[in-house]
GROMACS .gro file of C-alpha atoms in nm:
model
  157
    1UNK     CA    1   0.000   0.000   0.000
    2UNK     CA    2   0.264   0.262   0.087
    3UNK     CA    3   0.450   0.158  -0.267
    4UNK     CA    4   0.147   0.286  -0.422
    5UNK     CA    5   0.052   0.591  -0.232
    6UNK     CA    6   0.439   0.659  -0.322
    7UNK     CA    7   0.442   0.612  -0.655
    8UNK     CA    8   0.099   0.830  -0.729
    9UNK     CA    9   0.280   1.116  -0.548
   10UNK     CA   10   0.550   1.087  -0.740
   11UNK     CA   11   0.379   1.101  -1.070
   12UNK     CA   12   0.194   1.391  -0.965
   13UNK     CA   13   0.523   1.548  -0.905
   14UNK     CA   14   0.686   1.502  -1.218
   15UNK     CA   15   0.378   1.547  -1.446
   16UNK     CA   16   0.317   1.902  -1.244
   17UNK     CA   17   0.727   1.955  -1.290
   18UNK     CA   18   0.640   1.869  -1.671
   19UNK     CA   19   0.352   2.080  -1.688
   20UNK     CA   20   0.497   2.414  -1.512
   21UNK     CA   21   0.841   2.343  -1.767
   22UNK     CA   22   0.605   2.366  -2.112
   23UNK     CA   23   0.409   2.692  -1.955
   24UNK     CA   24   0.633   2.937  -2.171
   25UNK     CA   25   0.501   3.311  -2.169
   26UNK     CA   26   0.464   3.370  -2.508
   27UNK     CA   27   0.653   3.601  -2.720
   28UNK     CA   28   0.498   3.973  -2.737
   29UNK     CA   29   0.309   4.067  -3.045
   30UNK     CA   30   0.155   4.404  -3.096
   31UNK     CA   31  -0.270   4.347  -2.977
   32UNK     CA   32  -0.193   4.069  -2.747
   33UNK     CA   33  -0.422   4.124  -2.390
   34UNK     CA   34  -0.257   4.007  -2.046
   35UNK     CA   35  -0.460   3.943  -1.770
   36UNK     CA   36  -0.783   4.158  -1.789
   37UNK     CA   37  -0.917   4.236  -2.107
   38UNK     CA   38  -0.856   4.599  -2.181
   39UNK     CA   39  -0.913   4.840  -2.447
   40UNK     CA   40  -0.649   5.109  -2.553
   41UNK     CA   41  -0.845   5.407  -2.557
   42UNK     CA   42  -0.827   5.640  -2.246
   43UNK     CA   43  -0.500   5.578  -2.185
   44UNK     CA   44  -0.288   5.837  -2.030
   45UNK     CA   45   0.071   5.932  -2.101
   46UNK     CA   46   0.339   5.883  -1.828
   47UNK     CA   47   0.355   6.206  -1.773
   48UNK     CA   48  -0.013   6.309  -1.711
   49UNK     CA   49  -0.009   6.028  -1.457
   50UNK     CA   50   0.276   6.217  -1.267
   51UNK     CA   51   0.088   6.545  -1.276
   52UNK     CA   52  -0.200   6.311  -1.152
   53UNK     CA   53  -0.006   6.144  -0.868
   54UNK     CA   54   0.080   6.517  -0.793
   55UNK     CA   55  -0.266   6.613  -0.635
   56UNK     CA   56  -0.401   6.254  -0.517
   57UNK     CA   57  -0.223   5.991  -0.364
   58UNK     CA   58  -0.334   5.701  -0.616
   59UNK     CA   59  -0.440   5.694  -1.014
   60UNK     CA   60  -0.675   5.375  -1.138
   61UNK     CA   61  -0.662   5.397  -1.471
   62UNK     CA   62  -0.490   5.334  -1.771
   63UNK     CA   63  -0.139   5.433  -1.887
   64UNK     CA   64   0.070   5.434  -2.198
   65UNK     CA   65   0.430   5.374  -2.155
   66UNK     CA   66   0.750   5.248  -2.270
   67UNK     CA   67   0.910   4.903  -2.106
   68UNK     CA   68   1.209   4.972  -1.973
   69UNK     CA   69   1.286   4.647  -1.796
   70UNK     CA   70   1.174   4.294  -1.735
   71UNK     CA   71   1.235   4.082  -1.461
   72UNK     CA   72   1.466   3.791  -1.620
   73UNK     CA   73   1.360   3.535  -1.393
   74UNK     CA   74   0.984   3.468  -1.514
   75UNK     CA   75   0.832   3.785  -1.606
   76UNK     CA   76   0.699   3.863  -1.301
   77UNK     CA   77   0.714   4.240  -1.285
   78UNK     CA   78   0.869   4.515  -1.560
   79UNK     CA   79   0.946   4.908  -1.522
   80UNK     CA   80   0.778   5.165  -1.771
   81UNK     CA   81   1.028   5.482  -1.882
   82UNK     CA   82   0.996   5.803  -1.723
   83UNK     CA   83   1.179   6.095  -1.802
   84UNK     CA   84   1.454   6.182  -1.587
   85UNK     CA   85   1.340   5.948  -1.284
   86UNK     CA   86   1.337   5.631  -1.175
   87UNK     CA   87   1.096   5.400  -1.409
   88UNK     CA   88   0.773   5.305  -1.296
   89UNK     CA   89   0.772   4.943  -1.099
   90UNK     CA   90   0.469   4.780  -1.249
   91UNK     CA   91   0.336   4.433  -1.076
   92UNK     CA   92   0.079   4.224  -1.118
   93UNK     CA   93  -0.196   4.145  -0.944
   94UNK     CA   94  -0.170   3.801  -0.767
   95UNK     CA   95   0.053   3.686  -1.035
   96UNK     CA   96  -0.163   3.604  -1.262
   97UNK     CA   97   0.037   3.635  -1.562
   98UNK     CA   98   0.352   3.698  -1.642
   99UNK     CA   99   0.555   3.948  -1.897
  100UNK     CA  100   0.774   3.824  -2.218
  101UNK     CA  101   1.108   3.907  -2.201
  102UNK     CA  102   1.117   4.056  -2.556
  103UNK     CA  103   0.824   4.318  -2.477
  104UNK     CA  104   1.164   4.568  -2.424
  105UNK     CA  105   1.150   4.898  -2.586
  106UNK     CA  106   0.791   4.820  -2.710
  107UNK     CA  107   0.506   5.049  -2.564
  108UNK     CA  108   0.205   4.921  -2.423
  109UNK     CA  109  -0.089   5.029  -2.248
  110UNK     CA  110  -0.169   4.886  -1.889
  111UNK     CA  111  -0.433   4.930  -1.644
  112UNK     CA  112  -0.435   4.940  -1.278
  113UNK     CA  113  -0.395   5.155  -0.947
  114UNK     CA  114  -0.076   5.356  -0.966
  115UNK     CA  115   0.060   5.492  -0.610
  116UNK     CA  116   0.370   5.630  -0.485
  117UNK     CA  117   0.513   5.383  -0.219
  118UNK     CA  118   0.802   5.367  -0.004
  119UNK     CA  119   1.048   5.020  -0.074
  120UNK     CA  120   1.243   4.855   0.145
  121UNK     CA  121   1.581   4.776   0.098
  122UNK     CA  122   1.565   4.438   0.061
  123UNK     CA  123   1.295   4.472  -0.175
  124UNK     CA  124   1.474   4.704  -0.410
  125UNK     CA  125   1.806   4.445  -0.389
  126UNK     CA  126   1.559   4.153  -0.456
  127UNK     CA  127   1.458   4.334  -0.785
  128UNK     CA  128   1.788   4.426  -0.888
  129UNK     CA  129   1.855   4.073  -0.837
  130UNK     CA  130   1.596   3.974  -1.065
  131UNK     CA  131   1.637   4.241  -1.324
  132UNK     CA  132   2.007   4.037  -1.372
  133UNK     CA  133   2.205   4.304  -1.224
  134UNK     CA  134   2.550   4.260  -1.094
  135UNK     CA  135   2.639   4.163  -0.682
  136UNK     CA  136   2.801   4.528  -0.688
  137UNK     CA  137   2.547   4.726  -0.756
  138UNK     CA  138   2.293   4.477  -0.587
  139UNK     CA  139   2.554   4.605  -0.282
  140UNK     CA  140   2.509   4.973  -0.374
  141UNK     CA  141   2.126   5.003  -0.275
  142UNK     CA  142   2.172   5.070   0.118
  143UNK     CA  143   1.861   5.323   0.159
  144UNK     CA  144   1.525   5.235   0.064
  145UNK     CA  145   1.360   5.482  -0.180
  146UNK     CA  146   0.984   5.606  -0.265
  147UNK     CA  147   0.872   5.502  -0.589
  148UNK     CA  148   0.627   5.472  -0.803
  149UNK     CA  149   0.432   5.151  -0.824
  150UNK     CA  150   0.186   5.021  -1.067
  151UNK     CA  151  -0.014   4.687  -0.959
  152UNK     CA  152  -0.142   4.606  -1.285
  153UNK     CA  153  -0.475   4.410  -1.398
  154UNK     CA  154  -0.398   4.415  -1.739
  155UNK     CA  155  -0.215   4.524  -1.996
  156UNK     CA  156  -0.218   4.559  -2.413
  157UNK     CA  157   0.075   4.560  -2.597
   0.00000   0.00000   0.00000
């Protein structure tokens, strides 16, 4: 009996193993929906959502942006451009999808609440980490910082 209680676990493990290694997020193609289903119109730029952020404390909405970054890892979170300060951390809401890697440079339109937060350090190293950056300048972050976070429910590339 415990032979076969054993080897039905294991086959659950390696066909879930098997299952999670052929989930691939699939490569980014201009009109492809993440998550929620969104439409592109009523988007705002980056910039009207700092002019926003500068007279409430959160924006739900949509924004138009540039990716900056992905996390290498999986995809699980990616920075939009903003001029002359640090990009916009975008996440997603209970990981329920994940970004390609070659959705770089592309812009996109995504939808969620947008708030400034403060980060931790160890949060900020953790994404560094992710993002593939080096031990040194994973070392450099020593304060933690207030940016400006995105916890996304969609998004339209």
């Amino acid at each position: 009996m415990k032979k076969i209680i054993l080897f039905f676990a294991l086959a659950i493990a390696v066909s879930t193993q098997l299952y999670a290694q052929k989930k691939e997020i699939p490569s980014a193609k201009p009109g492809v929906k993440y998550g929620k289903e969104i439409q592109a119109n009523k988007a705002i730029s980056v910039a009207k959502l700092e002019k926003e952020l500068s007279s409430k404390n959160t924006f739900n909405g949509k924004i138009e942006g540039k990716v900056v970054e992905v996390c290498k890892k999986k995809g699980c979170f990616m920075t939009l451009q903003r001029d002359g300060e640090e990009p916009i951390m975008v996440r997603f809401k209970d990981y329920g999808f994940f970004m390609p890697a070659d959705i770089i440079g592309k812009t996109v339109v995504v939808e969620g609440v947008a708030k400034r937060k403060e980060t931790s350090v160890a949060s900020l190293q953790h994404a560094a980490k992710d993002l593939g950056k080096s031990q040194a300048e994973i070392n450099q972050i020593t304060q933690p910082k207030t940016i400006l976070i995105l916890l996304l429910m969609g998004f339209l590339s």
